Coordinates of C-alpha atoms in Angstrom, one line a residue:
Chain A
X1 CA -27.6 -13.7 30.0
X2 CA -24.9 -10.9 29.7
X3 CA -25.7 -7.9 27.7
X4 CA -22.5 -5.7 27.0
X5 CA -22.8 -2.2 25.5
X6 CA -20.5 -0.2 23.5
X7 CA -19.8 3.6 22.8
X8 CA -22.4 5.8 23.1
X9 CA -24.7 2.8 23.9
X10 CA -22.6 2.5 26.9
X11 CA -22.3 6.2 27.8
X12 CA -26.2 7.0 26.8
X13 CA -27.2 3.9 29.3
X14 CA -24.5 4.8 32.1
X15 CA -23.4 1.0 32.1
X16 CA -20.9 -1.5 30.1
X17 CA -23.0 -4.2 31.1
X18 CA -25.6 -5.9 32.9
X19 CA -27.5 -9.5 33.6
X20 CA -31.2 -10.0 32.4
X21 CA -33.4 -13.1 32.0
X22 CA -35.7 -12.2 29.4
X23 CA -39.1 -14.1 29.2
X24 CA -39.5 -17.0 27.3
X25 CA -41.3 -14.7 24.4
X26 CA -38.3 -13.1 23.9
X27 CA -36.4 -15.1 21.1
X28 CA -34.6 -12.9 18.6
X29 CA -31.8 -9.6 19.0
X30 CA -34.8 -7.4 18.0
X31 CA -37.2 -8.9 20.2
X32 CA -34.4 -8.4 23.0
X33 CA -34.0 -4.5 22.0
X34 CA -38.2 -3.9 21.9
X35 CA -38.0 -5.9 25.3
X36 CA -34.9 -3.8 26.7
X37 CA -36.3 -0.7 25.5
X38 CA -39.7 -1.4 27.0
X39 CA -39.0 -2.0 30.5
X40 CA -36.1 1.2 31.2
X41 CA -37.3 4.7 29.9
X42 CA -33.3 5.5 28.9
X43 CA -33.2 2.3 27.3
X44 CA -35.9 3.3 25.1
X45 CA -34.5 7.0 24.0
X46 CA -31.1 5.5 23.6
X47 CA -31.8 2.9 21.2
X48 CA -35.0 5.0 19.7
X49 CA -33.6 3.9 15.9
X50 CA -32.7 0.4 16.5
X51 CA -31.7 -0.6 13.0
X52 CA -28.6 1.6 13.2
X53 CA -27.7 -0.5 16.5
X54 CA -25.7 -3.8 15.6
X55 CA -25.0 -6.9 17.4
X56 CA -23.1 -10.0 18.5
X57 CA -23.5 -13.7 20.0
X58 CA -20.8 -15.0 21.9
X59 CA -18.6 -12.8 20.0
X60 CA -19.8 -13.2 16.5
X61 CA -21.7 -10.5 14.4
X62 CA -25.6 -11.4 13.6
X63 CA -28.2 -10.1 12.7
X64 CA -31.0 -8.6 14.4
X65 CA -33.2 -11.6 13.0
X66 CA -31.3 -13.9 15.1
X67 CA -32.0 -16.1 17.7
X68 CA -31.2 -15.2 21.4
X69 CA -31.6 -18.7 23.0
X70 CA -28.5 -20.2 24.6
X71 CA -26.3 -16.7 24.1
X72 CA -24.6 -16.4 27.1
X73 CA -23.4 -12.9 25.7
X74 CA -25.0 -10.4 23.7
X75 CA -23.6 -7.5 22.7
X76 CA -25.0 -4.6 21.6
X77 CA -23.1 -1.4 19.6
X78 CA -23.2 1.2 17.4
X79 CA -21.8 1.3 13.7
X80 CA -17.8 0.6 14.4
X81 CA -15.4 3.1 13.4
X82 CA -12.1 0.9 13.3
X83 CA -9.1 1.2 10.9
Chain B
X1 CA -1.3 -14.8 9.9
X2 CA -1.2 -12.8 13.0
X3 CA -3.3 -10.1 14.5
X4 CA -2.5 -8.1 17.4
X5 CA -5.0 -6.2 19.5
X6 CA -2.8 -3.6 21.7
X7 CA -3.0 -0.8 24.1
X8 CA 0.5 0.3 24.1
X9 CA 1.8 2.1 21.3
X10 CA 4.4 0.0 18.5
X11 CA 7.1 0.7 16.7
X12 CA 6.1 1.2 12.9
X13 CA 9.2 0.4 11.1
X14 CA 10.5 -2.6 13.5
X15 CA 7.0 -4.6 13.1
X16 CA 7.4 -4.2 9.2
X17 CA 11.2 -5.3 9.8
X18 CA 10.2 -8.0 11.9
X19 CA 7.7 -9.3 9.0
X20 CA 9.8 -9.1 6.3
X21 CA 12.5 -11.3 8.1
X22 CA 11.1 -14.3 6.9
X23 CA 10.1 -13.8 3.2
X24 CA 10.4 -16.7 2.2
X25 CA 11.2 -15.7 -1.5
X26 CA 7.7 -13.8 -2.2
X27 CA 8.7 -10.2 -3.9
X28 CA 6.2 -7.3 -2.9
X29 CA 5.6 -6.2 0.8
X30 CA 2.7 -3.7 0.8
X31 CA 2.4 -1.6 4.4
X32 CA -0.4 0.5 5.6
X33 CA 0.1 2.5 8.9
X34 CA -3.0 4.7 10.4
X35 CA -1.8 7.8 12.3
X36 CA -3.6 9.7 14.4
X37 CA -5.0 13.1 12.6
X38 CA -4.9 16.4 13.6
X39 CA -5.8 19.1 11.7
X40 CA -4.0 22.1 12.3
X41 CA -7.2 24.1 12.0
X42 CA -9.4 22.2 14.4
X43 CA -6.9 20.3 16.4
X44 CA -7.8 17.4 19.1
X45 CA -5.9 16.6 21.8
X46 CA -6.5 12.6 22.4
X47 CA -8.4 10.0 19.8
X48 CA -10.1 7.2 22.3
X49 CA -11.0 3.9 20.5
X50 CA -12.8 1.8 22.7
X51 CA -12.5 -2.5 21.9
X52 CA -14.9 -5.2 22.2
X53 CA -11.4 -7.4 21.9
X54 CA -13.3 -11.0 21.9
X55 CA -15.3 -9.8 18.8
X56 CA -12.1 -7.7 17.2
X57 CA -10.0 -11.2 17.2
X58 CA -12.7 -13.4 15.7
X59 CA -13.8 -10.8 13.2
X60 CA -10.1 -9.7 12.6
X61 CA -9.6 -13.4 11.9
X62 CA -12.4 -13.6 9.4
X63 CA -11.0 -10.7 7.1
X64 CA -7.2 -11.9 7.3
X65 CA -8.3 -15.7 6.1
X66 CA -10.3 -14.1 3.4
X67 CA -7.8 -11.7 2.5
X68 CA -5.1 -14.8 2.4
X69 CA -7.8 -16.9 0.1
X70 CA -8.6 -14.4 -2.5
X71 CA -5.7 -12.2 -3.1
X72 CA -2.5 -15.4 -2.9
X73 CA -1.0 -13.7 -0.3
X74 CA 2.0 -15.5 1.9
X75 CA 0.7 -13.5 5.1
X76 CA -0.7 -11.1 6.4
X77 CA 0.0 -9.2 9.9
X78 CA -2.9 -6.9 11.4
X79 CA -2.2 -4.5 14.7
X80 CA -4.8 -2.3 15.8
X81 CA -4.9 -0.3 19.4
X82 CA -6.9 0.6 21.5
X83 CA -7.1 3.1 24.4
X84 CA -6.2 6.8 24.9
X85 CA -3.8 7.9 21.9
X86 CA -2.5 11.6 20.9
X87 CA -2.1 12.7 17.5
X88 CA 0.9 11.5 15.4
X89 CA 1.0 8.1 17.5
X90 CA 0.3 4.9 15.3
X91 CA -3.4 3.6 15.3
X92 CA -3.4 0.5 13.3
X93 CA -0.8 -1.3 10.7
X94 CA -1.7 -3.8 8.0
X95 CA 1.0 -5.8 6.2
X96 CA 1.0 -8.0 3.4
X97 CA 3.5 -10.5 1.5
X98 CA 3.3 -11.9 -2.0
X99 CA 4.9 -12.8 -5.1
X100 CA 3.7 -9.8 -6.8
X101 CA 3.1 -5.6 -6.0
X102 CA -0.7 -5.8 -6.7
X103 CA -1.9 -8.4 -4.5
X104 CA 0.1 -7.1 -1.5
X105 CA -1.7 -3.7 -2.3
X106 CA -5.1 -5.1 -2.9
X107 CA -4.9 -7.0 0.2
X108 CA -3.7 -4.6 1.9
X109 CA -6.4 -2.0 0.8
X110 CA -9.2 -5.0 1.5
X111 CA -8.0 -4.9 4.8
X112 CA -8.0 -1.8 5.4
X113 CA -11.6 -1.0 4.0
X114 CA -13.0 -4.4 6.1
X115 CA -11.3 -2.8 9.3
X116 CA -13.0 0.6 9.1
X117 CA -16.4 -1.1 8.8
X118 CA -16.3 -4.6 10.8
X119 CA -13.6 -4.7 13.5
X120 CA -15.3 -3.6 17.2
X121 CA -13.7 -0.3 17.5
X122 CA -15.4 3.0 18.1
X123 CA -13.1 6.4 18.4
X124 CA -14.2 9.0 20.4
X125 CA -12.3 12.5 19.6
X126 CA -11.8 14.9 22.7
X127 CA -10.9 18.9 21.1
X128 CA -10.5 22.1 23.4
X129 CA -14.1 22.9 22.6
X130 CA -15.5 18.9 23.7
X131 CA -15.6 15.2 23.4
X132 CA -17.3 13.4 20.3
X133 CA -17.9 10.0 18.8
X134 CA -16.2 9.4 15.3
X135 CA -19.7 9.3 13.4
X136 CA -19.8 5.9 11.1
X137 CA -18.8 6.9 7.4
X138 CA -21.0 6.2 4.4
X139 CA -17.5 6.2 2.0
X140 CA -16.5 3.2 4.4
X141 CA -19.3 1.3 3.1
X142 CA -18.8 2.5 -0.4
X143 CA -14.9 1.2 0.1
X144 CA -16.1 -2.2 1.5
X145 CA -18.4 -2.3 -1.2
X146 CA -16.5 -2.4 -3.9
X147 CA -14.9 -6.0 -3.0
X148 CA -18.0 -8.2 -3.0
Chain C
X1 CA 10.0 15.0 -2.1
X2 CA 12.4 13.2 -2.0
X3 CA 14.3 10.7 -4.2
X4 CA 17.5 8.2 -3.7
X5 CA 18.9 6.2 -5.6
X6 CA 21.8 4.2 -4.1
X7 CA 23.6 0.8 -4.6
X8 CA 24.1 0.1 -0.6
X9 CA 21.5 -1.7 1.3
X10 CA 18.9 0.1 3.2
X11 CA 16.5 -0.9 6.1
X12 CA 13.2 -0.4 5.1
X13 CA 11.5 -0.2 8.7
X14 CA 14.4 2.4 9.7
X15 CA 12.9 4.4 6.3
X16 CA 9.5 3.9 7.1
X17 CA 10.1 5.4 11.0
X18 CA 12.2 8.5 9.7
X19 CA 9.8 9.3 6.6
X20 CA 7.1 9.2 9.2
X21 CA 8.9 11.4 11.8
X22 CA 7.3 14.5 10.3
X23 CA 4.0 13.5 9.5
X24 CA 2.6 17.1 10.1
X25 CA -0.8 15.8 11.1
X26 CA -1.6 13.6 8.4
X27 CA -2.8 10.2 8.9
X28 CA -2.5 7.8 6.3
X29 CA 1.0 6.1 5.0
X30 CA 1.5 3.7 2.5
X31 CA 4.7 1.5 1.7
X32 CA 5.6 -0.8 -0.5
X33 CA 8.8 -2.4 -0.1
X34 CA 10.1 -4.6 -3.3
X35 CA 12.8 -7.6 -2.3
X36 CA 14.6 -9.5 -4.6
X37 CA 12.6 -12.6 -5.3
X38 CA 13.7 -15.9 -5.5
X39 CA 11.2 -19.2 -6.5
X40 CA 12.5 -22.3 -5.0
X41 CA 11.8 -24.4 -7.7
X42 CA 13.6 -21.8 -10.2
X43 CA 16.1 -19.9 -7.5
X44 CA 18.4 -17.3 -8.6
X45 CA 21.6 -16.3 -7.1
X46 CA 21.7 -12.5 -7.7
X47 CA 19.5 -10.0 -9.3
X48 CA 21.9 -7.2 -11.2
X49 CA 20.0 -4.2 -12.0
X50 CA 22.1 -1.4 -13.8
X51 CA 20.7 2.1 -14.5
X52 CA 21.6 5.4 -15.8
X53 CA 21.6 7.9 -12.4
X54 CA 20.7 10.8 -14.1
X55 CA 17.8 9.8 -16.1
X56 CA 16.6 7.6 -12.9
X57 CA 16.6 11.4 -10.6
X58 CA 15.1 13.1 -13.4
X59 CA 12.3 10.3 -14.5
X60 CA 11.5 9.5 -10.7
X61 CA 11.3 13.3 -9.4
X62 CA 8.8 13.8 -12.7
X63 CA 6.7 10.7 -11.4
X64 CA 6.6 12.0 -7.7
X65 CA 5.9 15.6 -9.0
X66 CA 2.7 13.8 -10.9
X67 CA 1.7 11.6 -7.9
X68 CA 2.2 14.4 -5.2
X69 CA -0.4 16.6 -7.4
X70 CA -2.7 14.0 -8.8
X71 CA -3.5 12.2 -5.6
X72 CA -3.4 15.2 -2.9
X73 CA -0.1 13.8 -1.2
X74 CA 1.7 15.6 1.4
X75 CA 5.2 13.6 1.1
X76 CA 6.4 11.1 -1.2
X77 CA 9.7 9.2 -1.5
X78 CA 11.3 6.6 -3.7
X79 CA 14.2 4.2 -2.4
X80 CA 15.8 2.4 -5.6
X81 CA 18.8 0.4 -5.2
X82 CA 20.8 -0.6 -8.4
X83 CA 23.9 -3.2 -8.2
X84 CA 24.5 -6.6 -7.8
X85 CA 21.9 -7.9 -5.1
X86 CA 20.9 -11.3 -3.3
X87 CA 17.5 -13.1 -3.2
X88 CA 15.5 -11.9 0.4
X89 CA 17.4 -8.2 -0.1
X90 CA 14.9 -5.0 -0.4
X91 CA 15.1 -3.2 -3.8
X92 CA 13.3 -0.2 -3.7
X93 CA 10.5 1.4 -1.4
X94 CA 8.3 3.9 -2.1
X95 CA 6.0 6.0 0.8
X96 CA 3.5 8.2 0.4
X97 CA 1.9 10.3 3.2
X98 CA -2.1 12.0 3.2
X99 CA -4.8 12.6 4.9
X100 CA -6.7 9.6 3.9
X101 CA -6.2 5.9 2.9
X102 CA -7.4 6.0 -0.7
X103 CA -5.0 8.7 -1.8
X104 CA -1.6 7.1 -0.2
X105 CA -2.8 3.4 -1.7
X106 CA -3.2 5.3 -4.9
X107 CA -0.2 7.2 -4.7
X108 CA 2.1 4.6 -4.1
X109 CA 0.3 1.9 -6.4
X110 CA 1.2 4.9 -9.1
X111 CA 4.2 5.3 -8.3
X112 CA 5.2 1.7 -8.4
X113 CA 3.2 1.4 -11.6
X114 CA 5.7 4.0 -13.4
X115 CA 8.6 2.9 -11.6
X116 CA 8.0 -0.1 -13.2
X117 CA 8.1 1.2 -17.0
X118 CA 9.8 4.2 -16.7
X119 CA 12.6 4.7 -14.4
X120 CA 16.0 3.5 -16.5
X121 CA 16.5 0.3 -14.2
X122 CA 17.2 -2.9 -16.8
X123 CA 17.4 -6.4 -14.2
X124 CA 20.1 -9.1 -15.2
X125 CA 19.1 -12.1 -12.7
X126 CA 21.9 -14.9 -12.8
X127 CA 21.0 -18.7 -11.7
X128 CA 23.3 -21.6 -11.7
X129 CA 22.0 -22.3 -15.4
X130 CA 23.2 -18.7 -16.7
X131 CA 22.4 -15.3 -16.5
X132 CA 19.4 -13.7 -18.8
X133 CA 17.7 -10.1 -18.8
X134 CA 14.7 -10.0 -17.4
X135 CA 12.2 -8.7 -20.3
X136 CA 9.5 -5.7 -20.1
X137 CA 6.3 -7.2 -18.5
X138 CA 2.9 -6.4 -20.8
X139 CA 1.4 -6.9 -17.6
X140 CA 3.5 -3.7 -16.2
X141 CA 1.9 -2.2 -19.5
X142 CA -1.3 -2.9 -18.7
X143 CA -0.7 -2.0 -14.8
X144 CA 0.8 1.8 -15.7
X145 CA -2.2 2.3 -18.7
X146 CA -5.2 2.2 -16.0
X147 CA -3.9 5.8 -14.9
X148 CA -4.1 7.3 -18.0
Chain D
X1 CA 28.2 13.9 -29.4
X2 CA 28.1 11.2 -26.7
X3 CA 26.3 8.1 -27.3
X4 CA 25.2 5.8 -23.8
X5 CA 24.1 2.2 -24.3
X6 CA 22.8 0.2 -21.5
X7 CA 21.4 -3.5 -20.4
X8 CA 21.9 -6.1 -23.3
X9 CA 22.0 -3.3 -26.1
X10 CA 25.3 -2.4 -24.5
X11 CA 26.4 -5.9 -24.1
X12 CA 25.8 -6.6 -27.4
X13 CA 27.9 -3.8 -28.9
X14 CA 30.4 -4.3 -26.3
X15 CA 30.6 -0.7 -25.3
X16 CA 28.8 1.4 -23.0
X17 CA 29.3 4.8 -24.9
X18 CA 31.0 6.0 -27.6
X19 CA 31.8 9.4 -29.1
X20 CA 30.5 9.8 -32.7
X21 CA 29.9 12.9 -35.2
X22 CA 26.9 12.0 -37.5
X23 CA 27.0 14.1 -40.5
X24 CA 24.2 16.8 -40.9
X25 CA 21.7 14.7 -42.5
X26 CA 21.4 12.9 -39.4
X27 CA 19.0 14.7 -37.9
X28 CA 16.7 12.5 -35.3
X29 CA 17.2 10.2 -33.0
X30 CA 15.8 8.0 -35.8
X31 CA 18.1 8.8 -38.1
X32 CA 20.5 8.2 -35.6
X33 CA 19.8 4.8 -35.1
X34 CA 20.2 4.0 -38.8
X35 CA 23.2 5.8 -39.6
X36 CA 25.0 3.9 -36.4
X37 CA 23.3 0.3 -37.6
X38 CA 24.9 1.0 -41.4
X39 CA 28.5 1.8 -40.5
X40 CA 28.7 -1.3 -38.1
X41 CA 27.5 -4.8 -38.7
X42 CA 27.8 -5.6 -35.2
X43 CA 25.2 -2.6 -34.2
X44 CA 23.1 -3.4 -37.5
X45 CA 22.0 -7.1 -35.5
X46 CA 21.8 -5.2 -32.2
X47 CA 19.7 -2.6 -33.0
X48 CA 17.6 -4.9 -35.5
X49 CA 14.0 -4.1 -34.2
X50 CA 14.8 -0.3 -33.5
X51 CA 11.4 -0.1 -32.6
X52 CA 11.9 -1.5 -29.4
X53 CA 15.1 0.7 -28.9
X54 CA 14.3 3.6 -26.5
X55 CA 15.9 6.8 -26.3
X56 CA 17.1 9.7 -23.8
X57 CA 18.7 13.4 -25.0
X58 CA 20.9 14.7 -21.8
X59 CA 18.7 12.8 -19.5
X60 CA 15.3 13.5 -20.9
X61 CA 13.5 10.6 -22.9
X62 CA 12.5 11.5 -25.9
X63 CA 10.6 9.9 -29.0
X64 CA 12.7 8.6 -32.1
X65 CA 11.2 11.9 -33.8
X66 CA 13.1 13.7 -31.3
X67 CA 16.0 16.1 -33.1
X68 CA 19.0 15.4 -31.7
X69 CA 20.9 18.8 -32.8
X70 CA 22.5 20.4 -29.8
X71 CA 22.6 17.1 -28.0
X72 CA 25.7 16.2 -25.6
X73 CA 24.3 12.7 -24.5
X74 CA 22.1 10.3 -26.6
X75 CA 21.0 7.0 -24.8
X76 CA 20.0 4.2 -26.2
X77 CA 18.3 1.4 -24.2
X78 CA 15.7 -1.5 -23.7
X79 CA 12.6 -1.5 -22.7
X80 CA 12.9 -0.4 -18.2
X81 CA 12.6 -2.8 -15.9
X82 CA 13.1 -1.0 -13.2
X83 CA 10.7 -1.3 -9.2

């Protein structure tokens, strides 16, 4: 699975993206934070208020309640500042 | 419909030009065009807005078809950059054609308010004095929120 | 300010590029661009307004004068064409400049909302059945009362 | 004194202005309307619902209360439909 990361996700992490193969008890976009966050000390200080960080499958917005399972992208940003 | 996700700048007036060409007897054109800000007082010297540009074309997408449905409109153009930009250069343009003024203004002002909270961008401002991110604005939401 | 009021065509994406040639670090520009409509089922072939100049400059530089102060604007012009025009030609155009989104939507929805009651334009339209005056629009009532 | 009519108000009287001296009792733009509808039958049926008639002095619109002493221009006009 590819995880993409936007804006100061991006520059707080020093990478765009990167491959991962979570375990099998990793099912939802939360669980995939609390699992990101847990394994890479940066990880964890960068997204240390995950409900402000937001997310998409495959290029669609869900929410963090969603499941992971299939995804082969998940992206992973901060409130968007368009317009 | 027709949304265009850019890194080179475009001409204002010639993209309204080019949508009015084909009216099709509807009345009221309604325009928005997003500039890059400077104030005089605290200047910056670029505006970077970075793109997720999968994620900006399906969620543009979404917002144009539902600005279509609920307002009548005929059609609806959206162009939004991304990349390095100076200030006075064009960020984003919205257009809207219908039979009448105020559903060409209240789509337009729909799709303006959806923009600033759901399309993939993030702007990064870079001054004399530093670089910073464009911090998400609680009267966005308030503007989004006054259309459900 | 600025205010014309003209019985020659104009290009409204040539208007929109020089009103926005001196944006003086302001970001936001609305336009609304009106064309003369035409229903296929009902079509006309011309659209005749007539109006009294003098009234028309001092009415419309009292409504931008209003709009300019009320909404914060930097720069606000009206485009109104009188004369004998065809379906698919622009009428008028008004632009507003600020620093934010809400106050050029507002500015030029204003503006259009007035223009609409009280700038001395009266439309003749002629169709192959006859000609008739267009009558006052409660609806444009109704539109120019929210302000008040 | 100049009188301008416009739209159907001036089709109907078949003139688009006309020069008139209203005697001193005609004082507003009121009594203005009623001294022109009773010296011609023809502006009597045009001007029938006066109360839709609206009114400029020398470019400025005024209400039918309006005096119209000193006036150069009176207008007299339907409802705008102007945008």
């Amino acid at each position: 699975m590819k995880i993409l990361y936007f804006a100061w996700l991006r520059e707080r992490l020093d990478r765009g993206e990167e491959e991962v193969s979570p375990p099998s008890d990793v099912k939802t976009v939360a669980d995939l934070i609390g699992w990101l966050r847990a394994g890479d000390p940066v990880a964890d200080l960068a997204m240390q208020r995950p409900e402000i960080i937001r997310a998409a499958i495959d290029a669609k917005i869900v929410p963090h309640s969603a499941l992971i399972a299939g995804a082969r992208i998940v992206a992973l940003f901060p409130p968007m500042t368009g317009g | 419909m027709a949304i265009r996700i850019i890194t080179e700048t475009f001409d204002p007036g010639a993209e309204l030009n080019a949508f009015m060409a084909e009216t099709a007897g509807a009345g009221a054109v309604a325009t928005f065009t997003g500039l890059v800000r400077s104030d005089p007082v605290d200047p910056i010297t670029t505006l970077t807005l970075e793109c997720y540009p999968e994620l900006a074309v399906s969620q543009i997408g979404a917002i144009e078809a539902e600005a279509v449905a609920r307002f009548g409109l005929m059609r609806a153009t959206v162009i939004h950059r991304y990349g390095t930009l100076r200030p006075g250069e064009p960020i984003v343009q919205v257009m809207t054609l219908a039979s009448h003024r105020q559903a060409a203004f209240d789509g337009a002002q729909f799709l303006m308010d959806y923009l600033k909270t759901d399309a993939p961008f993030w702007k990064k401002e870079a001054a004399p004095g530093g670089e910073r991110w464009v911090e998400h604005s609680a009267g966005d939401d308030r503007a989004k929120a006054r259309w459900r």
